[in-house]
Amino acid sequence: MDLDQTISALHSAFVAQLDRASTLEAIEAVRVEALGRKGKLSEISKNFGKLPPEERKTAGARLNQVKQDLEARLEARKADLQSTALDAQLESEWLDLTAPAPGPRPGSLHPVTQVQREIEDLFVSLGFTVLDGPEVETEFYNFDALNIPADHPARDMQDTFWLKDGRLLRTHTSPVQVRGLEKLGPPLKMIAPGRVFRNEEVDPSHEHTFYQLEGMMVDRDVSVAHLIYFMKTLLSAVFHRDVTVRLRPGFFPFVEPGFELDIQCIICAGKGCPVCKQSGWVELLPCGLVNPAVLRYSGVDPEQWNGFAFGLGLTRLAMMRYGIDDIRLFSSGDLRFLRQF
Ligand code: PHE
């Protein structure tokens, strides 16, 4: 084999080796073996001294050509491998930035809670304090102190769930009127949102568990005009529009005089539907001036102080607000319902 053939043989051997190299390390090994200082091609050039000048020239040119060719192939193969590796990395680390984040879905507040918080903000801005009371109440706070003695027919309308020890699940938020006055005394402007219970025949507009928001203002010389002012402010803030209301006399032993403030049904616009029991009106705001007996039970002198009170049906209000025609949806725990808020 002459020198030229030896060089050509080495060239094709390295080209074949390079084709098989599938990692950057393997490519580097080929480079060292072929072009390194102690590599095969350098070995050849060491013997060039023994050659006649003419042959040395052609062999040198051939060797350089082969070296350049191999260098170019090495680079190309490296670039090839790097781009394959990059493609693989891009594929494996691919991220859909528009996909929902992993983990639990963000929740939302219950529609009743949303309405409650809105009304709380409104009344706080009007100088009212937000109070809380127990859901398990004594007979005294739920009935007696509100001027509803044991033999009073008003108790029949608020049948509830009794505990063995004589306590009961409160039927309204009104007990907090008495608790609030006992604790803070007059003058007092308070609201008390919360859960209440009744032993009800359940239907689209009656539930055994629902929410009310009690309100009371006790000061000197409070009149029905004050009451109407606050109720109007409340309703226009809640509905963000003018609602049609009517005031009827209403009887509650703890107010005198007592009123029933109705709003025209927003679901059917007064035409009649299951929520308004086909009447076109929804009872929303029973209210009145605080009965002096209640003040006395709360340790407040009715000669010095008087006030107004109202009991807003929070659940019913949320139904009006969002156009919900079945009260049972609120405590159904049905996520298809809840996710809409
Ligand atoms: N507590 C009464 C009810 O639940 C509502 C009410 C509150 C009426 C305050 C008048 C004044 O039916």
mmCIF file with all atom_site columns, N, CA and C in Angstrom, residues 34 92 106 134 156 294 296:
data_model
loop_
_atom_site.group_PDB
_atom_site.id
_atom_site.type_symbol
_atom_site.label_atom_id
_atom_site.label_alt_id
_atom_site.label_comp_id
_atom_site.label_asym_id
_atom_site.label_entity_id
_atom_site.label_seq_id
_atom_site.pdbx_PDB_ins_code
_atom_site.Cartn_x
_atom_site.Cartn_y
_atom_site.Cartn_z
_atom_site.occupancy
_atom_site.B_iso_or_equiv
_atom_site.pdbx_formal_charge
_atom_site.auth_seq_id
_atom_site.auth_comp_id
_atom_site.auth_asym_id
_atom_site.auth_atom_id
_atom_site.pdbx_PDB_model_num
ATOM 1  N N  . ALA A 1 34  ? -8.302  10.619 15.094 1.00 0.00 ? 34  ALA A N  1
ATOM 2  C CA . ALA A 1 34  ? -7.949  10.977 13.718 1.00 0.00 ? 34  ALA A CA 1
ATOM 3  C C  . ALA A 1 34  ? -7.040  12.205 13.673 1.00 0.00 ? 34  ALA A C  1
ATOM 4  N N  . SER A 1 92  ? -39.709 17.207 25.264 1.00 0.00 ? 92  SER A N  1
ATOM 5  C CA . SER A 1 92  ? -40.007 16.684 26.595 1.00 0.00 ? 92  SER A CA 1
ATOM 6  C C  . SER A 1 92  ? -40.337 17.800 27.591 1.00 0.00 ? 92  SER A C  1
ATOM 7  N N  . PRO A 1 106 ? -59.384 27.204 41.693 1.00 0.00 ? 106 PRO A N  1
ATOM 8  C CA . PRO A 1 106 ? -59.730 28.264 42.632 1.00 0.00 ? 106 PRO A CA 1
ATOM 9  C C  . PRO A 1 106 ? -61.243 28.236 42.881 1.00 0.00 ? 106 PRO A C  1
ATOM 10 N N  . PRO A 1 134 ? -75.258 33.141 68.506 1.00 0.00 ? 134 PRO A N  1
ATOM 11 C CA . PRO A 1 134 ? -75.232 31.678 68.397 1.00 0.00 ? 134 PRO A CA 1
ATOM 12 C C  . PRO A 1 134 ? -76.388 31.125 67.566 1.00 0.00 ? 134 PRO A C  1
ATOM 13 N N  . ASP A 1 156 ? -96.053 29.408 66.756 1.00 0.00 ? 156 ASP A N  1
ATOM 14 C CA . ASP A 1 156 ? -96.446 28.367 65.803 1.00 0.00 ? 156 ASP A CA 1
ATOM 15 C C  . ASP A 1 156 ? -95.855 28.617 64.423 1.00 0.00 ? 156 ASP A C  1
ATOM 16 N N  . VAL A 1 294 ? -89.255 44.902 74.313 1.00 0.00 ? 294 VAL A N  1
ATOM 17 C CA . VAL A 1 294 ? -87.959 44.316 73.945 1.00 0.00 ? 294 VAL A CA 1
ATOM 18 C C  . VAL A 1 294 ? -86.819 45.133 74.566 1.00 0.00 ? 294 VAL A C  1
ATOM 19 N N  . ARG A 1 296 ? -86.994 46.837 77.282 1.00 0.00 ? 296 ARG A N  1
ATOM 20 C CA . ARG A 1 296 ? -86.991 46.551 78.711 1.00 0.00 ? 296 ARG A CA 1
ATOM 21 C C  . ARG A 1 296 ? -86.306 45.212 78.980 1.00 0.00 ? 296 ARG A C  1
#
